[in-house]
Short mmCIF file of C-alpha atoms in Angstrom, two decimals:
data_model
loop_
_atom_site.label_atom_id
_atom_site.label_comp_id
_atom_site.label_asym_id
_atom_site.label_seq_id
_atom_site.Cartn_x
_atom_site.Cartn_y
_atom_site.Cartn_z
CA MET A 14 21.73 -30.15 -114.58
CA ARG A 15 18.30 -30.66 -112.96
CA ILE A 16 17.52 -30.30 -109.26
CA PHE A 17 14.18 -31.64 -108.06
CA HIS A 18 13.13 -31.84 -111.75
CA ARG A 19 13.71 -28.13 -112.34
CA ALA A 20 16.37 -26.96 -114.80
CA ARG A 21 19.22 -24.85 -113.41
CA HIS A 22 18.95 -21.25 -114.63
CA ARG A 23 20.39 -17.83 -113.96
CA PRO A 24 18.63 -15.80 -111.27
CA SER A 25 16.16 -13.21 -112.40
CA ALA A 26 16.86 -9.49 -112.45
CA THR A 27 14.36 -9.06 -109.62
CA TRP A 28 16.28 -11.60 -107.51
CA ARG A 29 19.57 -9.78 -108.14
CA GLN A 30 18.11 -6.37 -107.33
CA THR A 31 16.48 -7.66 -104.16
CA THR A 32 19.68 -9.36 -103.02
CA ASP A 33 21.84 -6.32 -103.79
CA ARG A 34 19.50 -4.10 -101.78
CA ALA A 35 19.57 -6.58 -98.89
CA PHE A 36 23.38 -6.52 -98.69
CA THR A 37 23.36 -2.74 -98.77
CA LEU A 38 21.09 -2.84 -95.73
CA ILE A 39 23.37 -5.40 -94.06
CA GLY A 40 26.26 -2.98 -94.54
CA ASP A 41 24.20 -0.36 -92.72
CA GLY A 42 23.43 -2.78 -89.88
CA ARG A 43 19.72 -3.01 -90.79
CA TYR A 44 19.51 -6.77 -90.40
CA GLU A 45 15.74 -7.01 -89.94
CA ASP A 46 15.01 -5.15 -93.18
CA ALA A 47 17.71 -7.14 -94.99
CA GLY A 48 16.23 -10.38 -93.71
CA ALA A 49 12.81 -9.57 -95.17
CA LEU A 50 14.39 -8.96 -98.58
CA LEU A 51 16.47 -12.14 -98.48
CA VAL A 52 13.39 -14.17 -97.58
CA MET A 53 11.69 -12.57 -100.58
CA ALA A 54 14.68 -13.53 -102.76
CA ALA A 55 14.49 -17.13 -101.52
CA ASP A 56 10.79 -17.20 -102.41
CA LEU A 57 11.67 -15.95 -105.90
CA GLU A 58 14.44 -18.51 -106.46
CA PRO A 59 14.04 -21.38 -103.98
CA TRP A 60 16.07 -23.71 -106.20
CA LEU A 61 19.13 -21.45 -106.10
CA SER A 62 21.76 -22.32 -103.50
CA ASP A 63 22.79 -18.65 -103.30
CA SER A 64 19.33 -17.76 -101.95
CA TRP A 65 19.91 -19.93 -98.88
CA PHE A 66 23.63 -19.16 -98.60
CA ASN A 67 22.79 -15.45 -98.35
CA LEU A 68 20.22 -16.15 -95.65
CA ALA A 69 22.75 -18.29 -93.79
CA LEU A 70 25.24 -15.40 -93.93
CA LEU A 71 22.67 -13.00 -92.52
CA HIS A 72 21.85 -15.34 -89.66
CA LYS A 73 25.58 -15.69 -88.96
CA PHE A 74 25.91 -11.89 -88.77
CA ARG A 75 23.01 -11.91 -86.30
CA ARG A 76 24.51 -14.86 -84.34
CA ASP A 77 21.26 -16.77 -84.89
CA TRP A 78 23.03 -20.09 -85.22
CA GLU A 79 20.00 -22.38 -85.40
CA GLN A 80 18.59 -20.42 -88.32
CA ALA A 81 22.04 -20.26 -89.90
CA ARG A 82 22.32 -24.05 -89.72
CA SER A 83 18.89 -24.54 -91.28
CA ALA A 84 19.57 -22.17 -94.18
CA GLY A 85 23.10 -23.51 -94.60
CA LEU A 86 21.89 -27.08 -94.95
CA ARG A 87 19.44 -26.02 -97.64
CA ALA A 88 22.24 -24.17 -99.46
CA VAL A 89 24.61 -27.15 -99.59
CA ALA A 90 21.78 -29.47 -100.69
CA LEU A 91 21.46 -27.38 -103.87
CA LEU A 92 25.16 -27.07 -104.72
CA GLU A 93 26.32 -28.09 -108.17
CA ARG A 94 29.99 -28.68 -107.26
CA GLU A 95 31.19 -31.20 -104.71
CA GLN A 96 34.10 -29.39 -103.01
CA GLY A 97 35.41 -25.92 -102.34
CA ALA A 98 32.12 -24.04 -102.12
CA PRO A 99 31.99 -21.27 -99.47
CA ASP A 100 28.57 -22.65 -98.44
CA TRP A 101 30.38 -25.56 -96.75
CA TRP A 102 32.83 -23.28 -94.95
CA ASN A 103 30.02 -21.10 -93.65
CA LEU A 104 28.20 -24.21 -92.47
CA GLY A 105 31.39 -25.37 -90.72
CA ILE A 106 31.56 -22.12 -88.74
CA THR A 107 27.89 -22.45 -87.83
CA ALA A 108 28.28 -26.06 -86.74
CA THR A 109 31.30 -25.11 -84.61
CA ALA A 110 29.32 -22.32 -82.92
CA LEU A 111 26.63 -24.90 -82.06
CA GLN A 112 29.20 -27.57 -81.15
CA ASP A 113 27.55 -29.81 -83.72
CA TRP A 114 30.77 -31.73 -84.31
CA PRO A 115 29.45 -34.37 -86.76
CA LEU A 116 28.14 -31.59 -88.99
CA ALA A 117 31.36 -29.58 -88.59
CA ARG A 118 33.40 -32.60 -89.74
CA ARG A 119 31.08 -33.15 -92.66
CA ALA A 120 31.35 -29.48 -93.67
CA TRP A 121 35.16 -29.25 -93.48
CA GLN A 122 35.58 -32.49 -95.39
CA ALA A 123 33.04 -31.47 -98.02
CA TYR A 124 34.94 -28.22 -98.45
CA GLY A 125 38.07 -30.24 -99.17
CA LEU A 126 39.98 -30.33 -95.88
CA LYS A 127 41.58 -33.54 -94.65
CA LEU A 128 40.71 -34.32 -91.04
CA PRO A 129 42.59 -36.79 -88.87
CA GLY A 130 40.96 -40.17 -88.44
CA GLY A 131 41.72 -43.33 -86.57
CA PRO A 132 40.64 -45.14 -83.42
CA GLY A 133 41.49 -42.21 -81.13
CA VAL A 134 39.19 -39.74 -82.89
CA GLN A 135 35.76 -39.22 -81.36
CA PRO A 136 33.26 -38.33 -84.13
CA ASP A 137 31.04 -36.56 -81.61
CA GLY A 138 33.94 -34.64 -80.07
CA PRO A 139 35.54 -31.33 -81.09
CA VAL A 140 37.52 -31.10 -84.30
CA CYS A 141 41.19 -30.89 -83.25
CA LEU A 142 43.78 -29.78 -85.80
CA ASP A 143 47.30 -28.36 -85.60
CA LEU A 144 46.97 -25.25 -87.77
CA GLY A 145 49.74 -23.23 -86.12
CA THR A 146 49.62 -19.65 -84.85
CA THR A 147 47.88 -16.73 -86.49
CA PRO A 148 46.71 -13.23 -85.57
CA VAL A 149 43.06 -12.61 -84.73
CA ARG A 150 41.22 -9.29 -84.42
CA LEU A 151 39.28 -9.28 -81.17
CA SER A 152 36.07 -7.25 -80.80
CA PRO A 153 36.20 -6.00 -84.42
CA ASP A 154 33.06 -3.90 -83.98
CA GLY A 155 34.28 -2.21 -80.81
CA GLU A 156 37.71 -1.52 -79.27
CA SER A 157 39.37 -3.90 -81.71
CA GLU A 158 42.80 -5.38 -81.08
CA VAL A 159 44.93 -7.79 -83.10
CA VAL A 160 46.59 -10.47 -80.98
CA TRP A 161 48.25 -13.82 -81.65
CA GLY A 162 46.60 -17.15 -81.07
CA ARG A 163 46.69 -20.87 -81.83
CA ARG A 164 44.26 -22.20 -84.43
CA LEU A 165 42.44 -25.18 -82.97
CA ASP A 166 40.44 -25.84 -86.14
CA PRO A 167 39.29 -23.78 -89.16
CA ALA A 168 36.91 -21.69 -87.02
CA ARG A 169 38.44 -21.44 -83.52
CA ILE A 170 41.51 -19.65 -82.14
CA GLU A 171 42.88 -19.87 -78.60
CA VAL A 172 44.27 -16.48 -77.54
CA LEU A 173 47.98 -16.69 -76.65
CA SER A 174 48.69 -12.97 -76.22
CA ILE A 175 47.43 -11.00 -73.24
CA PRO A 176 44.75 -8.70 -74.67
CA LEU A 177 44.33 -5.16 -73.43
CA PRO A 178 41.34 -4.74 -71.09
CA SER A 179 39.53 -2.56 -73.63
CA SER A 180 38.93 -5.59 -75.86
CA GLY A 181 37.06 -7.41 -73.09
CA ARG A 182 39.03 -10.59 -73.80
CA ARG A 183 41.45 -12.66 -71.72
CA TRP A 184 44.49 -14.84 -72.28
CA GLY A 185 43.48 -18.45 -72.91
CA GLU A 186 40.02 -17.69 -74.22
CA VAL A 187 38.80 -19.41 -77.38
CA VAL A 188 37.09 -17.23 -79.97
CA LEU A 189 35.05 -18.21 -83.00
CA HIS A 190 36.40 -16.48 -86.09
CA ASP A 191 35.33 -15.76 -89.63
CA GLY A 192 36.85 -17.51 -92.61
CA ALA A 193 37.78 -14.53 -94.79
CA PRO A 194 41.09 -12.86 -93.79
CA HIS A 195 40.95 -9.15 -92.99
CA GLY A 196 44.51 -7.87 -93.27
CA GLU A 197 47.90 -9.47 -92.65
CA ARG A 198 50.74 -9.40 -90.14
CA VAL A 199 54.29 -10.18 -91.21
CA ALA A 200 56.60 -11.86 -88.69
CA ASP A 201 60.09 -13.16 -89.54
CA GLY A 202 59.34 -12.56 -93.21
CA ILE A 203 56.21 -14.72 -93.18
CA ALA A 204 52.76 -13.22 -93.85
CA TYR A 205 49.95 -14.42 -91.60
CA PRO A 206 46.28 -13.68 -92.35
CA VAL A 207 44.31 -11.77 -89.71
CA PHE A 208 40.91 -13.30 -88.95
CA ASP A 209 38.07 -11.34 -87.35
CA GLU A 210 36.49 -12.66 -84.18
CA ILE A 211 32.79 -13.50 -84.48
CA GLU A 212 32.08 -14.18 -80.82
CA LEU A 213 33.55 -15.61 -77.65
CA TRP A 214 33.36 -19.40 -77.87
CA ALA A 215 34.91 -20.43 -74.53
CA PRO A 216 35.76 -17.97 -71.70
CA SER A 217 38.93 -18.09 -69.62
CA PRO A 218 38.85 -18.13 -65.81
CA VAL A 219 42.28 -16.46 -65.64
CA PRO A 220 42.09 -12.70 -64.88
CA THR A 221 44.30 -10.04 -66.45
CA TYR A 222 46.46 -7.77 -64.28
CA VAL A 223 48.42 -4.69 -65.21
CA VAL A 224 51.54 -3.74 -63.26
CA LEU A 225 54.29 -1.15 -63.59
CA LEU A 226 57.68 -2.82 -63.51
CA GLN A 227 61.06 -1.35 -62.71
CA ALA A 228 63.28 -3.56 -64.86
CA ALA A 229 66.87 -2.35 -65.18
CA THR A 230 67.50 -4.41 -68.33
CA ALA A 231 65.65 -6.37 -70.96
CA GLY A 232 67.01 -9.48 -69.26
CA ASP A 233 65.14 -8.53 -66.09
CA ARG A 234 61.92 -8.16 -68.05
CA ASP A 235 62.52 -11.48 -69.83
CA ALA A 236 63.09 -13.20 -66.49
CA LEU A 237 59.56 -12.27 -65.36
CA GLU A 238 58.02 -13.55 -68.59
CA ARG A 239 59.88 -16.87 -68.15
CA LEU A 240 58.92 -17.17 -64.50
CA VAL A 241 55.22 -16.69 -65.21
CA ALA A 242 55.33 -19.01 -68.23
CA ASP A 243 56.99 -21.74 -66.14
CA ALA A 244 54.05 -21.46 -63.73
CA GLY A 245 51.69 -22.17 -66.65
CA TYR A 246 50.48 -18.62 -67.25
CA ALA A 247 51.66 -15.56 -69.20
CA ALA A 248 53.26 -12.14 -68.84
CA GLU A 249 53.67 -9.63 -71.66
CA ASP A 250 55.58 -6.36 -71.79
CA TRP A 251 52.92 -4.08 -73.27
CA THR A 252 55.41 -1.22 -73.50
CA SER A 253 57.21 -3.15 -76.25
CA SER A 254 54.48 -5.26 -77.80
CA VAL A 255 51.59 -2.83 -78.31
CA ARG A 256 51.08 -0.38 -81.19
CA LEU A 257 48.13 1.94 -81.70
CA LEU A 258 47.11 1.80 -85.37
CA CYS A 259 44.48 3.57 -87.38
CA ARG A 260 41.80 1.30 -88.85
CA ALA A 261 43.26 1.43 -92.37
CA CYS A 262 46.70 0.34 -91.15
CA SER A 263 45.30 -2.36 -88.88
CA GLU A 264 43.36 -3.93 -91.75
CA SER A 265 46.32 -3.85 -94.15
CA ARG A 266 49.62 -5.75 -94.39
CA MET A 267 51.64 -4.79 -91.32
CA ALA A 268 54.95 -6.04 -90.01
CA SER A 269 54.80 -7.31 -86.43
CA ASP A 270 56.89 -5.32 -83.98
CA ASP A 271 58.38 -7.29 -81.11
CA GLY A 272 60.07 -4.29 -79.56
CA HIS A 273 63.53 -4.99 -80.97
CA THR A 274 63.61 -2.38 -83.72
CA ALA A 275 65.26 0.96 -83.12
CA HIS A 276 62.79 3.43 -84.54
CA HIS A 277 59.37 4.85 -83.90
CA ASP A 278 56.90 3.11 -86.19
CA PRO A 279 55.36 5.70 -88.57
CA HIS A 280 52.09 3.73 -88.49
CA ASP A 281 51.93 3.97 -84.69
CA ASP A 282 49.38 6.55 -83.52
CA GLY A 283 50.64 6.52 -79.94
CA ASP A 284 52.89 9.02 -78.20
CA ALA A 285 56.49 7.98 -78.76
CA ALA A 286 57.69 9.88 -75.70
CA HIS A 287 55.73 7.86 -73.14
CA PRO A 288 55.68 4.11 -72.51
CA GLY A 289 52.58 2.14 -71.84
CA HIS A 290 49.71 0.40 -73.57
CA LEU A 291 48.32 3.69 -74.86
CA SER A 292 51.53 4.55 -76.71
CA HIS A 293 54.52 2.75 -78.12
CA LEU A 294 58.18 3.26 -78.82
CA SER A 295 60.26 0.34 -80.03
CA GLN A 296 63.26 0.00 -77.76
CA GLY A 297 65.86 -2.12 -79.43
CA GLY A 298 69.49 -2.70 -78.70
CA ALA A 299 70.78 -0.41 -81.45
CA ALA A 300 73.28 2.31 -80.70
CA GLY A 301 71.79 5.48 -79.30
CA MET A 302 68.61 3.88 -78.00
CA SER A 303 68.19 3.75 -74.24
CA TRP A 304 66.21 1.10 -72.37
CA LEU A 305 63.11 2.39 -70.59
CA VAL A 306 63.35 1.08 -67.05
CA GLU A 307 59.66 1.57 -66.29
CA ARG A 308 57.58 -0.99 -68.20
CA GLU A 309 53.84 -1.53 -68.28
CA CYS A 310 53.24 -5.25 -68.16
CA GLY A 311 50.17 -7.43 -68.53
CA ILE A 312 50.04 -10.60 -66.45
CA ALA A 313 47.52 -13.41 -66.85
CA ALA A 314 47.51 -15.48 -63.66
CA PRO A 315 45.15 -16.38 -60.81
CA ALA A 316 44.66 -13.85 -58.03
CA HIS A 317 46.35 -16.04 -55.40
CA LEU A 318 49.47 -16.43 -57.54
CA VAL A 319 50.18 -13.15 -59.31
CA ARG A 320 51.74 -11.26 -56.39
CA THR A 321 53.72 -14.34 -55.34
CA LEU A 322 55.27 -14.54 -58.81
CA LEU A 323 56.16 -10.84 -58.79
CA ASP A 324 57.74 -11.14 -55.34
CA ARG A 325 59.83 -14.10 -56.51
CA TRP A 326 60.95 -12.11 -59.51
CA VAL A 327 62.07 -9.18 -57.35
CA ALA A 328 63.75 -11.43 -54.76
CA ALA A 329 65.98 -12.95 -57.45
CA SER A 330 67.56 -9.54 -58.16
CA PRO A 331 66.29 -6.85 -55.75
CA GLY A 332 68.85 -4.31 -56.92
CA SER A 333 67.50 -4.21 -60.48
CA ARG A 334 63.83 -5.14 -60.10
CA ALA A 335 60.73 -3.70 -58.46
CA TYR A 336 57.02 -3.34 -59.16
CA ARG A 337 54.06 -1.16 -58.15
CA ASP A 338 50.42 -0.39 -58.95
CA LEU A 339 49.29 -3.98 -59.46
CA GLU A 340 45.65 -3.93 -60.59
CA GLU A 341 43.16 -6.44 -61.97
CA VAL A 342 41.74 -4.99 -65.19
CA CYS A 343 39.80 -7.80 -66.89
#
């Protein structure tokens, strides 16, 4: 095959050595030094799509989306195969970050995805797909946390869980995520890939509150979650839903724990004797396991509504419900 009248050939040893050194520097976080080497590699082999794909990757790591788009377009222009190349997927992420929806559609379709068409589809509007729920790792370079979300398209996830305040994320936010899975979570026997967040794509105006509940039974706890959900927001019992995992466990294949098992998870690094979002003990309905009346709960709701919802919850069964220490945390 010939591209611009030049025969396709294998990259030189110098190109490979330069590129390998660049990715070693990327692994060390030395993006500037890596960039100089990748530019050198592109000068050595300008006809090689990998030269520009590698530069596009570097610009993605640096969140320099304009440069990533420029390099990504050069990479796909030199591809030998029509579909399935990672160059297109990377370009789709970049186009989504820039809200360049025509380019995003072109990239996903060139990769091989089928996008909905028809008179109701706006070619200049966001790509909207029903890709189901999946876990996403928020703030992977900091206080990372794996939560559940709804995939809006191949590069965006809307957060459905209530993240802990340490992640800096809120319920309802949309995050841009990478394409390569980084671990799995198993729920109801189904394995779901965990995607790493790249950056916040759309913030949420809804604050996160933490509150200590006195809930005599699981039914009392469930009643609060239903009440808040019916109002259009969310409540989550962090005492049951949160596990502290080491990095190796978090990035591996882990079963999701919804708080209904009757054992302390051996992968949980929290203190099993104390409830709360800094420890975890599964409290199921099995014989011998007692319900912890005091629950730490996250609530995502507007400031003017959160206390009203809690008061309604208590008023429905004042003998078995109470709350204290309500605090906005994110």
